[in-house]
JSON list of C-alpha atoms in Angstrom, two decimals:
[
{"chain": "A", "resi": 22, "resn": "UNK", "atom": "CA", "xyz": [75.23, 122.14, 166.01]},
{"chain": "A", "resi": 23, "resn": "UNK", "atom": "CA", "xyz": [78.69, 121.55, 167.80]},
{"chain": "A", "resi": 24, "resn": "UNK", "atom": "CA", "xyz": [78.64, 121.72, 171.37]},
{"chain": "A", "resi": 25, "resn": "UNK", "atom": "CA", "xyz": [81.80, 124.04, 170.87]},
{"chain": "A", "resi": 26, "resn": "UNK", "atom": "CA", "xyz": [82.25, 125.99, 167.75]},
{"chain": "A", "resi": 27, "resn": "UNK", "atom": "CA", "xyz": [85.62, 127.71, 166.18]},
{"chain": "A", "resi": 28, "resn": "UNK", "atom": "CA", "xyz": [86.17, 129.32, 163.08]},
{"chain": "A", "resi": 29, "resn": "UNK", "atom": "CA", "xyz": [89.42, 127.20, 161.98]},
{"chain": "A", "resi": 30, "resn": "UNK", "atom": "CA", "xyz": [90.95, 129.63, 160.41]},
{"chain": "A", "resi": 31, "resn": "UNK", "atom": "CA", "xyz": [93.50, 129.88, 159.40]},
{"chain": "A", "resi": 32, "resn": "UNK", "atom": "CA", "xyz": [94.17, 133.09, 160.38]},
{"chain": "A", "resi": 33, "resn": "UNK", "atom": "CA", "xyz": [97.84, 134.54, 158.85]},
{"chain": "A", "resi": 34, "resn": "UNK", "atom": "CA", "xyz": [98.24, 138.10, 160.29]},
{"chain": "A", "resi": 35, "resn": "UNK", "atom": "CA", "xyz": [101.54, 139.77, 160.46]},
{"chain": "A", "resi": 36, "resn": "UNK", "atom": "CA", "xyz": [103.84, 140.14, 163.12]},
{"chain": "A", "resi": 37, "resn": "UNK", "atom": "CA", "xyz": [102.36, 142.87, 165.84]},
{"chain": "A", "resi": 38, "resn": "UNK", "atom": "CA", "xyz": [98.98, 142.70, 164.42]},
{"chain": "A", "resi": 39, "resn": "UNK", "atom": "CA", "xyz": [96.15, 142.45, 166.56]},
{"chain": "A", "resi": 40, "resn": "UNK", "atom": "CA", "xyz": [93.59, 139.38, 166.18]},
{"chain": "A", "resi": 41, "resn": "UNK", "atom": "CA", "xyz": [90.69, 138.30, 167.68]},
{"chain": "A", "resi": 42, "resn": "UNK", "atom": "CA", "xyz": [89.35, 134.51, 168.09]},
{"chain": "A", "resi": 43, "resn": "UNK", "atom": "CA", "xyz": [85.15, 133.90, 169.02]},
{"chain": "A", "resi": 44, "resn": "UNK", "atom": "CA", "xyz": [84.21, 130.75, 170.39]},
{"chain": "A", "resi": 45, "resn": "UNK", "atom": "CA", "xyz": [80.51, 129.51, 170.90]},
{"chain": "A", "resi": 46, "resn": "UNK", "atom": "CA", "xyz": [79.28, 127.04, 172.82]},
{"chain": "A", "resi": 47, "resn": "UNK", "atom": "CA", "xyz": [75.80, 125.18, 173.43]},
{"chain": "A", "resi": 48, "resn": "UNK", "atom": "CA", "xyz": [75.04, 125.08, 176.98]},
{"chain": "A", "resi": 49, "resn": "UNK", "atom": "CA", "xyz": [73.94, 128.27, 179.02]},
{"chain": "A", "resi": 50, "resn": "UNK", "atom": "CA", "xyz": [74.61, 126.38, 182.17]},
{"chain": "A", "resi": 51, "resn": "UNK", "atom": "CA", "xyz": [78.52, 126.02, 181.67]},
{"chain": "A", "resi": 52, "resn": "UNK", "atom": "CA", "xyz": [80.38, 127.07, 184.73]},
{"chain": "A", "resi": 53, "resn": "UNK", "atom": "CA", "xyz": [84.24, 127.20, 183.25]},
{"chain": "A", "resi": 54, "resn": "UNK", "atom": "CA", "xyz": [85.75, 128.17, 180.32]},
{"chain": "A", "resi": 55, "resn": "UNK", "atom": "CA", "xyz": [89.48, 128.04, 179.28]},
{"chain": "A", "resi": 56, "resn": "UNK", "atom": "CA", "xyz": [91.81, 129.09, 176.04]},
{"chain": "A", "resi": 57, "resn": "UNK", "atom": "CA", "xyz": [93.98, 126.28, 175.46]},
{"chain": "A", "resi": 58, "resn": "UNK", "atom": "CA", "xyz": [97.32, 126.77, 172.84]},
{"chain": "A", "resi": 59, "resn": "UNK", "atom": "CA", "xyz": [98.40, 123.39, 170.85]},
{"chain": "A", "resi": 60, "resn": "UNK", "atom": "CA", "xyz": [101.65, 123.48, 168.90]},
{"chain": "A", "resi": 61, "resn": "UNK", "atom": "CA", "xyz": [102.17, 121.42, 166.13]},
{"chain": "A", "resi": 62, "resn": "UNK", "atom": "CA", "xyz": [103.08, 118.14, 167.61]},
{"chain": "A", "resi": 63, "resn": "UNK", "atom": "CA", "xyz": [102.75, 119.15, 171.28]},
{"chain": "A", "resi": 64, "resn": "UNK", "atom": "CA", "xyz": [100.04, 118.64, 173.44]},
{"chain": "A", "resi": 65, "resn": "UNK", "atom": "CA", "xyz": [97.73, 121.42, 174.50]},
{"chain": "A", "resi": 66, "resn": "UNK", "atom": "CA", "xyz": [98.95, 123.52, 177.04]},
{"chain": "A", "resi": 67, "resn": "UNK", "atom": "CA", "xyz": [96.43, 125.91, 179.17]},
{"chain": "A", "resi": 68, "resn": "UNK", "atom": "CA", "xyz": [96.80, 129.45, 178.32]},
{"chain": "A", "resi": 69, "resn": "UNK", "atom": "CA", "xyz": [94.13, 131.23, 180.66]},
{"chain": "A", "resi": 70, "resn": "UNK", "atom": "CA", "xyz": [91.33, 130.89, 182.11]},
{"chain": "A", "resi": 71, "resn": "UNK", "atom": "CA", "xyz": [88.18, 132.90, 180.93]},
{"chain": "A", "resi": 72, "resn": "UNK", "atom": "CA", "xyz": [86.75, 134.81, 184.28]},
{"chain": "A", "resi": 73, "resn": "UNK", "atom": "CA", "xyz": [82.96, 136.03, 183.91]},
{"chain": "A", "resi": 74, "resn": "UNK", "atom": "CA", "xyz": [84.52, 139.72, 184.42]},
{"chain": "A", "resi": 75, "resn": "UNK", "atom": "CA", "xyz": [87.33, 139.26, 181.43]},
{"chain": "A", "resi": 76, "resn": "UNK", "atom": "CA", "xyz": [90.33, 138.99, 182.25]},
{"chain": "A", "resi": 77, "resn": "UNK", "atom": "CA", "xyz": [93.82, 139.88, 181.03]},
{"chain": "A", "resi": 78, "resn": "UNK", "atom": "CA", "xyz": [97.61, 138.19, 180.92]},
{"chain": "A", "resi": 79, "resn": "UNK", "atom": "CA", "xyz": [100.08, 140.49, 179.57]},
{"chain": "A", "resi": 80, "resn": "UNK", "atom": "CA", "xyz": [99.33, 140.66, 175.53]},
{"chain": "A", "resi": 81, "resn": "UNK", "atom": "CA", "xyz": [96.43, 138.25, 175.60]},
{"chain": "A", "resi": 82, "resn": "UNK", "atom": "CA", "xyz": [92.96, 138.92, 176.96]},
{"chain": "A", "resi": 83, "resn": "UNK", "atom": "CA", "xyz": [89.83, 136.61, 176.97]},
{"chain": "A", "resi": 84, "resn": "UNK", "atom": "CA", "xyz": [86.18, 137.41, 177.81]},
{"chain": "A", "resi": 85, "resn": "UNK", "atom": "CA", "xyz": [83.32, 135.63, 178.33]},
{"chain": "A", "resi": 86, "resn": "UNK", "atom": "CA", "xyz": [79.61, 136.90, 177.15]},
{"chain": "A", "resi": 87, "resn": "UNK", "atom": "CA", "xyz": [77.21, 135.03, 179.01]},
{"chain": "A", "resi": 88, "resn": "UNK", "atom": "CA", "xyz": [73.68, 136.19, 177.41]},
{"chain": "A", "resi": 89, "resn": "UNK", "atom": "CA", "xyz": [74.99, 135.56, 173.86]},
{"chain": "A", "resi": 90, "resn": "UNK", "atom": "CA", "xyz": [77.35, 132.19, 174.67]},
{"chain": "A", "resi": 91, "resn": "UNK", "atom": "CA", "xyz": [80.44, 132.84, 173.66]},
{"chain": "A", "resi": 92, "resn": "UNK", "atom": "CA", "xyz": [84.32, 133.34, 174.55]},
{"chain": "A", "resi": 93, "resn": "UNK", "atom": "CA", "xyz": [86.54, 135.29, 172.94]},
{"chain": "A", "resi": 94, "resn": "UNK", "atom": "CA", "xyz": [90.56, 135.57, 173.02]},
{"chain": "A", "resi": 95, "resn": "UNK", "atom": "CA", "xyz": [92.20, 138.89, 171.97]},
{"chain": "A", "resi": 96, "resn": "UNK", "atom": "CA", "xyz": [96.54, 139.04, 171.29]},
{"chain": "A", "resi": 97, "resn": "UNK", "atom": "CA", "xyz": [97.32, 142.25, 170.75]},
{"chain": "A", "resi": 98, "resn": "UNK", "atom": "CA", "xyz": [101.23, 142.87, 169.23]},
{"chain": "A", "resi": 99, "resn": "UNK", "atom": "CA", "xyz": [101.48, 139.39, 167.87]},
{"chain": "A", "resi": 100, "resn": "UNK", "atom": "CA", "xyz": [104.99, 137.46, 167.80]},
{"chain": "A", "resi": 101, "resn": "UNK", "atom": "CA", "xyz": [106.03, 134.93, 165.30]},
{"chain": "A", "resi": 102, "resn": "UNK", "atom": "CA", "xyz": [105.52, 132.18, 168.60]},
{"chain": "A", "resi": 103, "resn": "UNK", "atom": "CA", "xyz": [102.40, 133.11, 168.66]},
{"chain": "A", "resi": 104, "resn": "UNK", "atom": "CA", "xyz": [101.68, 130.94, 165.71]},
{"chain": "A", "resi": 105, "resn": "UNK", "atom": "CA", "xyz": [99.85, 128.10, 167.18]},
{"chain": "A", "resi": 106, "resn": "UNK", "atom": "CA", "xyz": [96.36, 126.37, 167.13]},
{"chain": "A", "resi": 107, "resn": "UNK", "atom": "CA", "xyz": [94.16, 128.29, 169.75]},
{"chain": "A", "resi": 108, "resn": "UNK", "atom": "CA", "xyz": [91.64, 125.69, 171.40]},
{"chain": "A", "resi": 109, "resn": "UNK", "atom": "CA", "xyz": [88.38, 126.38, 173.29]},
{"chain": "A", "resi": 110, "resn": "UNK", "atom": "CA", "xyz": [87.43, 124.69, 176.22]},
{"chain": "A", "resi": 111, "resn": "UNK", "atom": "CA", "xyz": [84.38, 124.39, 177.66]},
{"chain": "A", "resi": 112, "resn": "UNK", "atom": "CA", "xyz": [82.74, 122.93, 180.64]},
{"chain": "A", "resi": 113, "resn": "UNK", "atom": "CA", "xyz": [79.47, 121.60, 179.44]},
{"chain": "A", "resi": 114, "resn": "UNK", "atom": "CA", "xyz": [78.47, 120.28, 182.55]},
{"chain": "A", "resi": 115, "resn": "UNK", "atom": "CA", "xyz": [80.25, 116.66, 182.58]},
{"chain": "A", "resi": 116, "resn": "UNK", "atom": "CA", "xyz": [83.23, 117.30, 181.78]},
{"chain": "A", "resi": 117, "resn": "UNK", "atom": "CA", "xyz": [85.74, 119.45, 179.35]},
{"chain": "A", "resi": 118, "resn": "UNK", "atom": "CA", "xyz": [84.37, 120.20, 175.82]},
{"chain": "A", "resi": 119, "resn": "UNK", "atom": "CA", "xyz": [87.43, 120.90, 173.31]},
{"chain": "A", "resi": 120, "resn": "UNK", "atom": "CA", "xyz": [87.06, 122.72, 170.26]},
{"chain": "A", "resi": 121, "resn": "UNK", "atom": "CA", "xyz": [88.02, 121.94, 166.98]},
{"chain": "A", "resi": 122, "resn": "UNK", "atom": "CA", "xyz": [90.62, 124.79, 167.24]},
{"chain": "A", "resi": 123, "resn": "UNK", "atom": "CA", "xyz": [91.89, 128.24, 165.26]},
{"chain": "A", "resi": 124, "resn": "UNK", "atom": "CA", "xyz": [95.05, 127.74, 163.78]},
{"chain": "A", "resi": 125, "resn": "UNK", "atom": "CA", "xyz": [96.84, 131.38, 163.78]},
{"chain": "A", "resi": 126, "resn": "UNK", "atom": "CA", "xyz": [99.93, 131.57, 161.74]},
{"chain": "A", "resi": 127, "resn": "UNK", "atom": "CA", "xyz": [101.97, 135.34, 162.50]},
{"chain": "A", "resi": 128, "resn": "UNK", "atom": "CA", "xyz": [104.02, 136.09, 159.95]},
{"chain": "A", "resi": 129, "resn": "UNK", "atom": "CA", "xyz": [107.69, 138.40, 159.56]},
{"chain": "B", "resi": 29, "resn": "UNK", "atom": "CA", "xyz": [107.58, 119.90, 189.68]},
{"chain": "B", "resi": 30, "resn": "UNK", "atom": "CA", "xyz": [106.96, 116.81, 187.20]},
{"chain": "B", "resi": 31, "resn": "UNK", "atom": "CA", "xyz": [103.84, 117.26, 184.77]},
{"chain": "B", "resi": 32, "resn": "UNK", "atom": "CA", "xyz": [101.94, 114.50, 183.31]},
{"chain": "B", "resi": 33, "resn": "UNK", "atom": "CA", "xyz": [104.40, 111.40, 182.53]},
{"chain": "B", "resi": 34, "resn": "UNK", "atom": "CA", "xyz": [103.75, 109.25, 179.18]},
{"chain": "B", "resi": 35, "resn": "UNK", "atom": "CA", "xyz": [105.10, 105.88, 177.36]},
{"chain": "B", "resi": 36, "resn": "UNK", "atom": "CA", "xyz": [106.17, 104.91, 174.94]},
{"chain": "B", "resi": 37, "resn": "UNK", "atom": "CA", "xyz": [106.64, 108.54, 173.43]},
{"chain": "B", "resi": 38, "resn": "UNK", "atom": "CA", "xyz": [106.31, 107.00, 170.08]},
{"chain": "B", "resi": 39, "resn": "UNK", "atom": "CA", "xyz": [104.91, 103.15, 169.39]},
{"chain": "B", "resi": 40, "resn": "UNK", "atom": "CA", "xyz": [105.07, 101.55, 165.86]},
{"chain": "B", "resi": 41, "resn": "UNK", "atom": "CA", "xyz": [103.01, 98.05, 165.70]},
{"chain": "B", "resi": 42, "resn": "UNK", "atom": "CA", "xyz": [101.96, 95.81, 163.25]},
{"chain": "B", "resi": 43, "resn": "UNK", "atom": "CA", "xyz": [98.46, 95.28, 162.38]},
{"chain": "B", "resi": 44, "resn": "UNK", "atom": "CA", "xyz": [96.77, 92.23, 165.31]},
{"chain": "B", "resi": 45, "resn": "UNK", "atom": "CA", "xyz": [99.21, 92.98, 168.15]},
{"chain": "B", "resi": 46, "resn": "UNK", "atom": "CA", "xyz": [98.49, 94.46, 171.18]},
{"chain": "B", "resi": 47, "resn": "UNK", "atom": "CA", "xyz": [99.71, 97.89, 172.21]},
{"chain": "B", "resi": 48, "resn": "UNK", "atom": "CA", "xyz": [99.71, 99.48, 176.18]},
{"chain": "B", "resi": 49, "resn": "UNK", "atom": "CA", "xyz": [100.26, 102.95, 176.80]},
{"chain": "B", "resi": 50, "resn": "UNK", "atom": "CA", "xyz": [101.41, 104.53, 180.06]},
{"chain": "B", "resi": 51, "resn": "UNK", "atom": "CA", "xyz": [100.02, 107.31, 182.07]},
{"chain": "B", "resi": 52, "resn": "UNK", "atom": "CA", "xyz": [101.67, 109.18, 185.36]},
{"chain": "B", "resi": 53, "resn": "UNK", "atom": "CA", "xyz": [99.42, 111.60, 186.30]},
{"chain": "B", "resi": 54, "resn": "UNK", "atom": "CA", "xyz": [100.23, 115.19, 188.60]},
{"chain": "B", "resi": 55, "resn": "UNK", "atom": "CA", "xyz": [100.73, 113.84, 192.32]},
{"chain": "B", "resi": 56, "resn": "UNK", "atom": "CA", "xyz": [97.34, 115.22, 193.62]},
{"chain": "B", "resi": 57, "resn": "UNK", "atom": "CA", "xyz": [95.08, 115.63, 190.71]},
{"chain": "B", "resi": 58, "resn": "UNK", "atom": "CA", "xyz": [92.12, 113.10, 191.46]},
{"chain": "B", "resi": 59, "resn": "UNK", "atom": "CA", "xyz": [90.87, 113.21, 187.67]},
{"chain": "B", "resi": 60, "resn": "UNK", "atom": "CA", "xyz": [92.46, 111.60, 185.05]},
{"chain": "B", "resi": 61, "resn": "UNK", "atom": "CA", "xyz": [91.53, 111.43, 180.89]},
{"chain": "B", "resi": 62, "resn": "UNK", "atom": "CA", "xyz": [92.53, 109.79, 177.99]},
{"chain": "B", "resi": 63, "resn": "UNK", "atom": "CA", "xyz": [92.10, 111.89, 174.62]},
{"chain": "B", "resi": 64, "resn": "UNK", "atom": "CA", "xyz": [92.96, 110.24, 170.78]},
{"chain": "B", "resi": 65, "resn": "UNK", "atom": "CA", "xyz": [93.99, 112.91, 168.49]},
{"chain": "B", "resi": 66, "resn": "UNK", "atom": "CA", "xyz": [93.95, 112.78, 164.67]},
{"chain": "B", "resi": 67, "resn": "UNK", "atom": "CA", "xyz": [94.04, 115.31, 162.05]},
{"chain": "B", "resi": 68, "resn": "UNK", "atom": "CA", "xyz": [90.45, 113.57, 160.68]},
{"chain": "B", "resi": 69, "resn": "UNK", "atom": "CA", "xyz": [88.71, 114.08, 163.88]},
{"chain": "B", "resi": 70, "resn": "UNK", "atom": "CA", "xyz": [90.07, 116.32, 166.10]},
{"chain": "B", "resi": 71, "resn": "UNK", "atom": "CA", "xyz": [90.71, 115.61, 169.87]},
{"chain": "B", "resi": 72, "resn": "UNK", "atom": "CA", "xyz": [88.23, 113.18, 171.34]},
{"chain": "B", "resi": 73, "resn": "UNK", "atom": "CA", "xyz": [87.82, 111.66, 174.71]},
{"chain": "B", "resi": 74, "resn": "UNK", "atom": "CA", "xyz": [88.03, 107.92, 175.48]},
{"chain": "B", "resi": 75, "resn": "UNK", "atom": "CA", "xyz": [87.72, 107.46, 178.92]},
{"chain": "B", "resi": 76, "resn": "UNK", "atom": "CA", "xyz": [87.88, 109.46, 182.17]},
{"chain": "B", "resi": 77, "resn": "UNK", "atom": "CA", "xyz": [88.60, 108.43, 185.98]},
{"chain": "B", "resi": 78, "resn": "UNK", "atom": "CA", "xyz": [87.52, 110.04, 189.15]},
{"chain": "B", "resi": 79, "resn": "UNK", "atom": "CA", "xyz": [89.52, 108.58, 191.93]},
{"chain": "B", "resi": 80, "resn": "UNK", "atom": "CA", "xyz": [90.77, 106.18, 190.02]},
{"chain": "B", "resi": 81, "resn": "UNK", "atom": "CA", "xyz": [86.92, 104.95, 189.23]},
{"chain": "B", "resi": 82, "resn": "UNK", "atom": "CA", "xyz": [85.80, 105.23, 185.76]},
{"chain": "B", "resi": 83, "resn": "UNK", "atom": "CA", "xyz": [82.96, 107.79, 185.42]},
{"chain": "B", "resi": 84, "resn": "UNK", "atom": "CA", "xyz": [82.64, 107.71, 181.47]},
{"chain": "B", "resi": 85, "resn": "UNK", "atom": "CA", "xyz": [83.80, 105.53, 179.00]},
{"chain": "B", "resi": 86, "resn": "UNK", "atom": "CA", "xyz": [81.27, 106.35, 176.10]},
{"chain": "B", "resi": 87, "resn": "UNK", "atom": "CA", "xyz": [83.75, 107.54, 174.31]},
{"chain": "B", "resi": 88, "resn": "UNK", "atom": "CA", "xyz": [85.69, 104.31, 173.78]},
{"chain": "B", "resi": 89, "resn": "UNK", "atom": "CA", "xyz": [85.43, 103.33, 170.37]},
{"chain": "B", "resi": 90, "resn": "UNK", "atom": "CA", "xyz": [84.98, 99.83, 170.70]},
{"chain": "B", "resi": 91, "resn": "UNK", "atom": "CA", "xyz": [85.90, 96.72, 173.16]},
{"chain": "B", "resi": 92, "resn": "UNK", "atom": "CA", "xyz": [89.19, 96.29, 171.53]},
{"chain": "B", "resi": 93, "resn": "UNK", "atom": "CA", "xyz": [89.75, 99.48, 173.49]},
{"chain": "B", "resi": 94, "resn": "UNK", "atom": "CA", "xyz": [90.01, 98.80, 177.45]},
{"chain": "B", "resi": 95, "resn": "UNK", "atom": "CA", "xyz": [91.68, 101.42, 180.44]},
{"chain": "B", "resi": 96, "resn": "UNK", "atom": "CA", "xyz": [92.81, 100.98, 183.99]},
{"chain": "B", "resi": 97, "resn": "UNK", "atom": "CA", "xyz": [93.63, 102.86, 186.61]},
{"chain": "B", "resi": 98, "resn": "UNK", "atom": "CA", "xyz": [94.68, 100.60, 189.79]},
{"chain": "B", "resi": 99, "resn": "UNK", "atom": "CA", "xyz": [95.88, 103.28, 191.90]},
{"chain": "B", "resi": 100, "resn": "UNK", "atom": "CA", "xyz": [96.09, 107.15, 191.88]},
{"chain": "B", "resi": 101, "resn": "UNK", "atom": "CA", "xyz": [99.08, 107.09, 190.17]},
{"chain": "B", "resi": 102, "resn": "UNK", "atom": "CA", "xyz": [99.20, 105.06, 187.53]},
{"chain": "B", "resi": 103, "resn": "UNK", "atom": "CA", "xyz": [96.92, 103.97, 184.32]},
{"chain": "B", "resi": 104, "resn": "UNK", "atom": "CA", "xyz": [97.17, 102.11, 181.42]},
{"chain": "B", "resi": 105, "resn": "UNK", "atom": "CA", "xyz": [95.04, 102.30, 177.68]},
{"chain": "B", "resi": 106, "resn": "UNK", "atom": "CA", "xyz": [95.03, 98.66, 175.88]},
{"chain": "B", "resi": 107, "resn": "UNK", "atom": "CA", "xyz": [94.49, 98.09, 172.32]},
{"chain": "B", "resi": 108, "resn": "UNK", "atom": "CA", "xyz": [93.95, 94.39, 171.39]},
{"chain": "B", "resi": 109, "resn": "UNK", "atom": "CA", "xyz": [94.25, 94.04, 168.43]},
{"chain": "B", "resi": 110, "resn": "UNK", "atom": "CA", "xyz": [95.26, 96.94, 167.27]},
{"chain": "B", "resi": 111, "resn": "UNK", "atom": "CA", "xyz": [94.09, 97.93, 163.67]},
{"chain": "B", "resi": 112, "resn": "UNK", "atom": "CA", "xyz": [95.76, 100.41, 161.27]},
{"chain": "B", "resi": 113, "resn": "UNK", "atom": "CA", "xyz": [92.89, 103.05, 161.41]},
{"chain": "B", "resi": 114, "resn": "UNK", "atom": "CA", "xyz": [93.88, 103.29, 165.40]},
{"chain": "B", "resi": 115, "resn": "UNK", "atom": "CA", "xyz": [97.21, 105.39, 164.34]},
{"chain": "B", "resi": 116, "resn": "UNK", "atom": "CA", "xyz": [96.94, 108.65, 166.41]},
{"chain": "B", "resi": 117, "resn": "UNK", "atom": "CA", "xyz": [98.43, 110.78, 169.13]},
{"chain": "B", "resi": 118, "resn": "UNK", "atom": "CA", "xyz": [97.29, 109.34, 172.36]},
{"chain": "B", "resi": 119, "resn": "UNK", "atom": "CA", "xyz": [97.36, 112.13, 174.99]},
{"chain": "B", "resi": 120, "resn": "UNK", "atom": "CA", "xyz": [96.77, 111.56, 178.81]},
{"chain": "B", "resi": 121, "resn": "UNK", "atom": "CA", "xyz": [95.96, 114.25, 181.52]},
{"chain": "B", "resi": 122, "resn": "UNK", "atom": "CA", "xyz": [95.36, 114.69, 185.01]},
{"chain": "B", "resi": 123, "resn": "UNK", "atom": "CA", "xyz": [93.22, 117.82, 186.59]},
{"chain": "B", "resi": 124, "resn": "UNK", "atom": "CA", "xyz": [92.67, 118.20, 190.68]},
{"chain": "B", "resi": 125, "resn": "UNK", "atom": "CA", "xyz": [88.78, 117.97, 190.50]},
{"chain": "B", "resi": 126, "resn": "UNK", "atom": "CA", "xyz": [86.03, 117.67, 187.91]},
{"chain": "B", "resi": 127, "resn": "UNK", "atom": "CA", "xyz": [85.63, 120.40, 185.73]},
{"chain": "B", "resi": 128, "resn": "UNK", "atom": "CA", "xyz": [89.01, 122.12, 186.90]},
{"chain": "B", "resi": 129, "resn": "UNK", "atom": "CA", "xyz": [91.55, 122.73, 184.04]},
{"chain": "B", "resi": 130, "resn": "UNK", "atom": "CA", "xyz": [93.43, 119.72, 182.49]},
{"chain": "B", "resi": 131, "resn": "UNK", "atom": "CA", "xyz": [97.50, 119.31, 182.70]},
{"chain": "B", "resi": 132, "resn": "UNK", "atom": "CA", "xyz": [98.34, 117.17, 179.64]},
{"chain": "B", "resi": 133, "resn": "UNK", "atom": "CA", "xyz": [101.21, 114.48, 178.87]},
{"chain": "B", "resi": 134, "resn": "UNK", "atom": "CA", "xyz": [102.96, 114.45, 176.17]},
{"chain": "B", "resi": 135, "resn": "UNK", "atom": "CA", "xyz": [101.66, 112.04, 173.92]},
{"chain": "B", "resi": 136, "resn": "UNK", "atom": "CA", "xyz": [102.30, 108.73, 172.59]},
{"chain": "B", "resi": 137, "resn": "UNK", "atom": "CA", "xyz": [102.58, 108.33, 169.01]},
{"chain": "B", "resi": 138, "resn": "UNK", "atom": "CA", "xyz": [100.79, 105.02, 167.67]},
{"chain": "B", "resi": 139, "resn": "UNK", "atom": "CA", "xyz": [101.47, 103.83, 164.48]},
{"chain": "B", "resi": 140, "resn": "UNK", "atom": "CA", "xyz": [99.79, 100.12, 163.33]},
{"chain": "B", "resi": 141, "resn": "UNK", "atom": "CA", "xyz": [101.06, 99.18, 160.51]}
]
């Protein structure tokens, strides 16, 4: 089993759809837990951090679920620059853990 | 503010040669990764420096691979020799402490031809 597991899509939803992204990861002990967004021939930029409470930034929302090991990332009224590869980080307890990433593609 | 600072941007090498690649990090951050990127196998980690110490280098593929970091702001990834299946996006980023969110360069494309 991955340390850090994402569907990779690829998800292709219209524009102002709503769509959801689950990440799991392997070690109950992680402490911090980020969404990162990679565009195609970028680097990875953060996009939030994931708060033990949830926590929201304007159309995007993440959660974390503790007893079941998993993150989740929720964008709600997609826009075409939304399209993007969605990563999952993770601190396993050295250092960050990057998933494979979700590739979302929003379409007109 | 400047964010993480990378060269060459792009690098195209023939097959035997060595290749360096540059890394700036944020003015502060104490951590500092290197990450290879292909399509094949994702985003993997090389190497990673704690005040400028190196805490893990298990993920360095082999000794034709070797990093520095002499001070806190500066670093440098050496390939010698550099083989063809070593083409990938090299990325570089900084974070203020362990386990703290990572700030990433831009990349350096390596091509070995």
């Amino acid at each position: 089993r991955k340390e850090v597991e994402q569907d990779p899509g690829p998800f292709n939803v219209p524009e102002g759809a709503t769509v959801a992204f689950n990440c799991t990861y392997s070690n109950s002990a992680s402490q911090s837990f980020f969404w990162y967004r990679q565009d195609c021939r970028k680097e990875p930029k953060l996009l939030m951090s994931v708060y033990s409470s949830g926590n929201e930034d304007g159309r995007f929302t993440a959660q974390l679920n503790r007893a079941s090991q998993y993150i989740s990332l929720l964008i709600r009224d997609s826009k075409l620059s939304d399209s993007a590869t969605y990563l999952c980080v993770v601190n396993l307890g050295k250092e960050l853990t990057f998933g494979s990433g979700t590739q979302l593609t929003v379409l007109p | 503010d400047a964010g993480v600072i990378q060269s060459p941007r792009h690098e195209v090498t023939e097959m035997g040669q060595e290749v360096t690649l540059r890394c700036k990090p944020i003015s502060g951050h104490n951590s500092l990764f290197w990450y290879r990127q292909t399509m094949m196998r994702g985003l993997e980690l090389l190497i990673y420096f704690n005040n400028n110490v190196p805490i893990d280098d298990s993920g360095m593929p082999e000794d034709r691979f070797s990093a520095k970091m002499p001070n806190a702001s500066f670093s440098t990834l050496k390939i010698q020799p550099s083989e063809p299946r070593d083409s990938a996006v090299y990325f570089c980023a900084s974070s203020l402490a362990h386990g703290h969110e990572q700030y990433f360069g831009p990349g350096t494309r390596l091509t070995v031809t």
